[in-house]
Amino acid sequence: MRPEEYGEKFSDHFLEQYKLYVEMADRISQRREQSNRFYVALLTSLAALLVILARFGLDTENDAGGFLKAVILAIGALGSVLAIIWFVNIKSYRQLNTAKFQIINRMEKQLPFAGYSDEWELLRPKSGPSRYFQLTRVEQFVPLAVFALFAVITAYSAFLLFS
């Protein structure tokens, strides 16, 4: 909507909407960080439990019927699934933030100074590879590495259980 169609409060309302979008983008980043902490704590706890079970349980011949191996298999599978969910979660937050910042960049075209747009221009090189690594791109490797660890644990415990 053009300012003349909206009325005299256009600038005030536009600025309030801009502030709201910037605040919401920041809140999404905070939620992503909280989500990452949750998954790190949960998966670290599962890994610690696996270490304890493996240390005290697999060394003995008392595991009748392979119950402990089945528990380790289940924990490994759960860790793998949680790592995949974490990866999807990070990707979702990234897409949401990307959309929000696209809107913020559009809004900045009507403001006297386009801080976020200028920031991205400075971070993107005119030629050659970028030296800036987006956090969301880097942080996507962590759940993939955790997934690989739990997948190996799952495969090994399945081998022990069924061999």
PDB file of C-alpha atoms in Angstrom:
ATOM      1  CA  MET A   1       0.000   0.000   0.000  1.00  0.00           C
ATOM      2  CA  ARG A   2       1.268   3.432  -0.879  1.00  0.00           C
ATOM      3  CA  PRO A   3       1.610   6.071   1.849  1.00  0.00           C
ATOM      4  CA  GLU A   4      -0.942   8.393   0.245  1.00  0.00           C
ATOM      5  CA  GLU A   5      -3.529   5.596   0.245  1.00  0.00           C
ATOM      6  CA  TYR A   6      -2.848   4.707   3.867  1.00  0.00           C
ATOM      7  CA  GLY A   7      -2.986   8.143   5.422  1.00  0.00           C
ATOM      8  CA  GLU A   8      -0.916  10.372   7.654  1.00  0.00           C
ATOM      9  CA  LYS A   9       0.082   7.640  10.139  1.00  0.00           C
ATOM     10  CA  PHE A  10       1.815   5.563   7.449  1.00  0.00           C
ATOM     11  CA  SER A  11       5.372   6.412   8.562  1.00  0.00           C
ATOM     12  CA  ASP A  12       4.661   5.760  12.240  1.00  0.00           C
ATOM     13  CA  HIS A  13       2.897   2.466  11.579  1.00  0.00           C
ATOM     14  CA  PHE A  14       5.522   1.376   9.054  1.00  0.00           C
ATOM     15  CA  LEU A  15       8.315   2.008  11.535  1.00  0.00           C
ATOM     16  CA  GLU A  16       6.448   0.030  14.218  1.00  0.00           C
ATOM     17  CA  GLN A  17       5.991  -2.890  11.816  1.00  0.00           C
ATOM     18  CA  TYR A  18       9.698  -2.748  10.960  1.00  0.00           C
ATOM     19  CA  LYS A  19      10.650  -2.807  14.641  1.00  0.00           C
ATOM     20  CA  LEU A  20       8.310  -5.750  15.196  1.00  0.00           C
ATOM     21  CA  TYR A  21       9.848  -7.725  12.314  1.00  0.00           C
ATOM     22  CA  VAL A  22      13.377  -7.102  13.579  1.00  0.00           C
ATOM     23  CA  GLU A  23      12.356  -8.173  17.091  1.00  0.00           C
ATOM     24  CA  MET A  24      10.654 -11.319  15.777  1.00  0.00           C
ATOM     25  CA  ALA A  25      13.747 -12.238  13.752  1.00  0.00           C
ATOM     26  CA  ASP A  26      15.805 -11.887  16.925  1.00  0.00           C
ATOM     27  CA  ARG A  27      13.349 -14.042  18.868  1.00  0.00           C
ATOM     28  CA  ILE A  28      13.556 -16.769  16.240  1.00  0.00           C
ATOM     29  CA  SER A  29      17.336 -16.769  16.634  1.00  0.00           C
ATOM     30  CA  GLN A  30      16.925 -17.057  20.407  1.00  0.00           C
ATOM     31  CA  ARG A  31      14.478 -19.949  20.009  1.00  0.00           C
ATOM     32  CA  ARG A  32      16.904 -21.681  17.653  1.00  0.00           C
ATOM     33  CA  GLU A  33      19.647 -21.314  20.254  1.00  0.00           C
ATOM     34  CA  GLN A  34      17.385 -22.728  22.992  1.00  0.00           C
ATOM     35  CA  SER A  35      16.414 -25.589  20.716  1.00  0.00           C
ATOM     36  CA  ASN A  36      20.078 -26.366  20.036  1.00  0.00           C
ATOM     37  CA  ARG A  37      20.812 -26.390  23.775  1.00  0.00           C
ATOM     38  CA  PHE A  38      17.914 -28.799  24.322  1.00  0.00           C
ATOM     39  CA  TYR A  39      19.158 -31.247  21.686  1.00  0.00           C
ATOM     40  CA  VAL A  40      22.771 -31.020  22.880  1.00  0.00           C
ATOM     41  CA  ALA A  41      21.705 -31.758  26.470  1.00  0.00           C
ATOM     42  CA  LEU A  42      19.414 -34.606  25.451  1.00  0.00           C
ATOM     43  CA  LEU A  43      21.863 -36.275  23.072  1.00  0.00           C
ATOM     44  CA  THR A  44      24.765 -35.815  25.491  1.00  0.00           C
ATOM     45  CA  SER A  45      22.693 -37.528  28.181  1.00  0.00           C
ATOM     46  CA  LEU A  46      21.946 -40.421  25.835  1.00  0.00           C
ATOM     47  CA  ALA A  47      25.627 -40.709  24.948  1.00  0.00           C
ATOM     48  CA  ALA A  48      26.598 -40.708  28.641  1.00  0.00           C
ATOM     49  CA  LEU A  49      24.006 -43.396  29.326  1.00  0.00           C
ATOM     50  CA  LEU A  50      25.436 -45.472  26.488  1.00  0.00           C
ATOM     51  CA  VAL A  51      28.953 -45.128  27.886  1.00  0.00           C
ATOM     52  CA  ILE A  52      27.786 -46.204  31.339  1.00  0.00           C
ATOM     53  CA  LEU A  53      25.848 -49.171  29.959  1.00  0.00           C
ATOM     54  CA  ALA A  54      28.722 -50.230  27.733  1.00  0.00           C
ATOM     55  CA  ARG A  55      31.290 -49.889  30.501  1.00  0.00           C
ATOM     56  CA  PHE A  56      29.434 -51.823  33.136  1.00  0.00           C
ATOM     57  CA  GLY A  57      27.240 -54.113  31.103  1.00  0.00           C
ATOM     58  CA  LEU A  58      28.968 -55.338  27.987  1.00  0.00           C
ATOM     59  CA  ASP A  59      32.057 -56.505  29.872  1.00  0.00           C
ATOM     60  CA  THR A  60      30.087 -59.174  31.705  1.00  0.00           C
ATOM     61  CA  GLU A  61      28.611 -62.423  30.489  1.00  0.00           C
ATOM     62  CA  ASN A  62      25.519 -61.873  32.664  1.00  0.00           C
ATOM     63  CA  ASP A  63      23.440 -60.261  29.900  1.00  0.00           C
ATOM     64  CA  ALA A  64      20.942 -63.076  29.479  1.00  0.00           C
ATOM     65  CA  GLY A  65      19.218 -62.926  26.138  1.00  0.00           C
ATOM     66  CA  GLY A  66      21.086 -59.793  25.055  1.00  0.00           C
ATOM     67  CA  PHE A  67      18.783 -57.411  26.947  1.00  0.00           C
ATOM     68  CA  LEU A  68      21.530 -54.842  27.483  1.00  0.00           C
ATOM     69  CA  LYS A  69      22.534 -54.998  23.818  1.00  0.00           C
ATOM     70  CA  ALA A  70      18.893 -54.435  22.843  1.00  0.00           C
ATOM     71  CA  VAL A  71      18.720 -51.418  25.171  1.00  0.00           C
ATOM     72  CA  ILE A  72      21.891 -49.992  23.612  1.00  0.00           C
ATOM     73  CA  LEU A  73      20.410 -50.624  20.167  1.00  0.00           C
ATOM     74  CA  ALA A  74      17.235 -48.757  21.149  1.00  0.00           C
ATOM     75  CA  ILE A  75      19.177 -45.831  22.624  1.00  0.00           C
ATOM     76  CA  GLY A  76      21.351 -45.654  19.505  1.00  0.00           C
ATOM     77  CA  ALA A  77      18.278 -45.632  17.282  1.00  0.00           C
ATOM     78  CA  LEU A  78      16.639 -42.956  19.449  1.00  0.00           C
ATOM     79  CA  GLY A  79      19.793 -40.819  19.282  1.00  0.00           C
ATOM     80  CA  SER A  80      19.863 -41.189  15.492  1.00  0.00           C
ATOM     81  CA  VAL A  81      16.227 -40.133  15.171  1.00  0.00           C
ATOM     82  CA  LEU A  82      16.724 -37.166  17.531  1.00  0.00           C
ATOM     83  CA  ALA A  83      19.766 -36.026  15.534  1.00  0.00           C
ATOM     84  CA  ILE A  84      17.702 -36.086  12.330  1.00  0.00           C
ATOM     85  CA  ILE A  85      14.894 -34.120  14.013  1.00  0.00           C
ATOM     86  CA  TRP A  86      17.482 -31.622  15.278  1.00  0.00           C
ATOM     87  CA  PHE A  87      18.857 -31.206  11.744  1.00  0.00           C
ATOM     88  CA  VAL A  88      15.350 -30.590  10.359  1.00  0.00           C
ATOM     89  CA  ASN A  89      14.666 -28.160  13.193  1.00  0.00           C
ATOM     90  CA  ILE A  90      17.784 -26.111  12.387  1.00  0.00           C
ATOM     91  CA  LYS A  91      16.866 -26.076   8.704  1.00  0.00           C
ATOM     92  CA  SER A  92      13.341 -24.909   9.536  1.00  0.00           C
ATOM     93  CA  TYR A  93      14.602 -22.056  11.717  1.00  0.00           C
ATOM     94  CA  ARG A  94      17.017 -21.074   8.957  1.00  0.00           C
ATOM     95  CA  GLN A  95      14.230 -20.904   6.373  1.00  0.00           C
ATOM     96  CA  LEU A  96      12.031 -18.893   8.724  1.00  0.00           C
ATOM     97  CA  ASN A  97      14.802 -16.414   9.494  1.00  0.00           C
ATOM     98  CA  THR A  98      15.693 -16.112   5.810  1.00  0.00           C
ATOM     99  CA  ALA A  99      12.097 -15.168   4.983  1.00  0.00           C
ATOM    100  CA  LYS A 100      11.950 -12.662   7.838  1.00  0.00           C
ATOM    101  CA  PHE A 101      15.155 -10.966   6.726  1.00  0.00           C
ATOM    102  CA  GLN A 102      13.969 -10.831   3.125  1.00  0.00           C
ATOM    103  CA  ILE A 103      10.939  -8.906   4.352  1.00  0.00           C
ATOM    104  CA  ILE A 104      13.111  -6.693   6.566  1.00  0.00           C
ATOM    105  CA  ASN A 105      15.340  -5.946   3.563  1.00  0.00           C
ATOM    106  CA  ARG A 106      12.271  -4.986   1.510  1.00  0.00           C
ATOM    107  CA  MET A 107      11.040  -2.745   4.298  1.00  0.00           C
ATOM    108  CA  GLU A 108      14.450  -1.082   4.563  1.00  0.00           C
ATOM    109  CA  LYS A 109      14.066   0.196   1.011  1.00  0.00           C
ATOM    110  CA  GLN A 110      11.537   2.668   2.420  1.00  0.00           C
ATOM    111  CA  LEU A 111      13.711   3.690   5.390  1.00  0.00           C
ATOM    112  CA  PRO A 112      16.485   6.290   5.419  1.00  0.00           C
ATOM    113  CA  PHE A 113      19.157   3.693   6.261  1.00  0.00           C
ATOM    114  CA  ALA A 114      19.191   0.013   5.297  1.00  0.00           C
ATOM    115  CA  GLY A 115      21.420  -1.473   8.011  1.00  0.00           C
ATOM    116  CA  TYR A 116      20.657  -5.169   7.502  1.00  0.00           C
ATOM    117  CA  SER A 117      20.804  -4.940   3.712  1.00  0.00           C
ATOM    118  CA  ASP A 118      24.130  -3.079   3.875  1.00  0.00           C
ATOM    119  CA  GLU A 119      25.492  -5.639   6.327  1.00  0.00           C
ATOM    120  CA  TRP A 120      24.752  -8.504   3.939  1.00  0.00           C
ATOM    121  CA  GLU A 121      26.316  -6.596   1.059  1.00  0.00           C
ATOM    122  CA  LEU A 122      29.509  -6.197   3.069  1.00  0.00           C
ATOM    123  CA  LEU A 123      29.580  -9.902   3.965  1.00  0.00           C
ATOM    124  CA  ARG A 124      29.054 -11.119   0.396  1.00  0.00           C
ATOM    125  CA  PRO A 125      32.169 -10.630  -1.731  1.00  0.00           C
ATOM    126  CA  LYS A 126      31.837  -9.197  -5.214  1.00  0.00           C
ATOM    127  CA  SER A 127      34.010 -12.040  -6.538  1.00  0.00           C
ATOM    128  CA  GLY A 128      35.686 -15.131  -5.154  1.00  0.00           C
ATOM    129  CA  PRO A 129      34.673 -17.322  -2.237  1.00  0.00           C
ATOM    130  CA  SER A 130      32.972 -15.854   0.789  1.00  0.00           C
ATOM    131  CA  ARG A 131      34.986 -15.659   3.997  1.00  0.00           C
ATOM    132  CA  TYR A 132      31.785 -15.402   6.021  1.00  0.00           C
ATOM    133  CA  PHE A 133      30.312 -18.674   7.241  1.00  0.00           C
ATOM    134  CA  GLN A 134      26.674 -18.432   8.180  1.00  0.00           C
ATOM    135  CA  LEU A 135      26.125 -19.962  11.593  1.00  0.00           C
ATOM    136  CA  THR A 136      23.080 -21.925  10.445  1.00  0.00           C
ATOM    137  CA  ARG A 137      25.132 -23.559   7.689  1.00  0.00           C
ATOM    138  CA  VAL A 138      27.928 -24.495  10.088  1.00  0.00           C
ATOM    139  CA  GLU A 139      25.584 -25.656  12.857  1.00  0.00           C
ATOM    140  CA  GLN A 140      23.866 -28.094  10.489  1.00  0.00           C
ATOM    141  CA  PHE A 141      27.015 -30.249  10.526  1.00  0.00           C
ATOM    142  CA  VAL A 142      26.764 -30.882  14.274  1.00  0.00           C
ATOM    143  CA  PRO A 143      23.538 -32.945  14.173  1.00  0.00           C
ATOM    144  CA  LEU A 144      24.871 -34.800  11.136  1.00  0.00           C
ATOM    145  CA  ALA A 145      28.026 -35.751  13.056  1.00  0.00           C
ATOM    146  CA  VAL A 146      25.920 -36.783  16.058  1.00  0.00           C
ATOM    147  CA  PHE A 147      23.687 -38.814  13.754  1.00  0.00           C
ATOM    148  CA  ALA A 148      26.732 -40.614  12.348  1.00  0.00           C
ATOM    149  CA  LEU A 149      27.928 -41.446  15.861  1.00  0.00           C
ATOM    150  CA  PHE A 150      24.563 -42.840  16.954  1.00  0.00           C
ATOM    151  CA  ALA A 151      24.122 -44.690  13.648  1.00  0.00           C
ATOM    152  CA  VAL A 152      27.461 -46.448  14.180  1.00  0.00           C
ATOM    153  CA  ILE A 153      26.433 -47.322  17.751  1.00  0.00           C
ATOM    154  CA  THR A 154      23.115 -48.644  16.463  1.00  0.00           C
ATOM    155  CA  ALA A 155      24.769 -50.751  13.768  1.00  0.00           C
ATOM    156  CA  TYR A 156      27.393 -52.116  16.163  1.00  0.00           C
ATOM    157  CA  SER A 157      24.850 -53.011  18.832  1.00  0.00           C
ATOM    158  CA  ALA A 158      22.644 -54.682  16.181  1.00  0.00           C
ATOM    159  CA  PHE A 159      25.672 -56.679  15.064  1.00  0.00           C
ATOM    160  CA  LEU A 160      26.378 -57.746  18.670  1.00  0.00           C
ATOM    161  CA  LEU A 161      22.748 -58.593  19.305  1.00  0.00           C
ATOM    162  CA  PHE A 162      22.138 -60.647  16.174  1.00  0.00           C
ATOM    163  CA  SER A 163      25.532 -62.324  15.769  1.00  0.00           C
TER     164      SER A 163
END
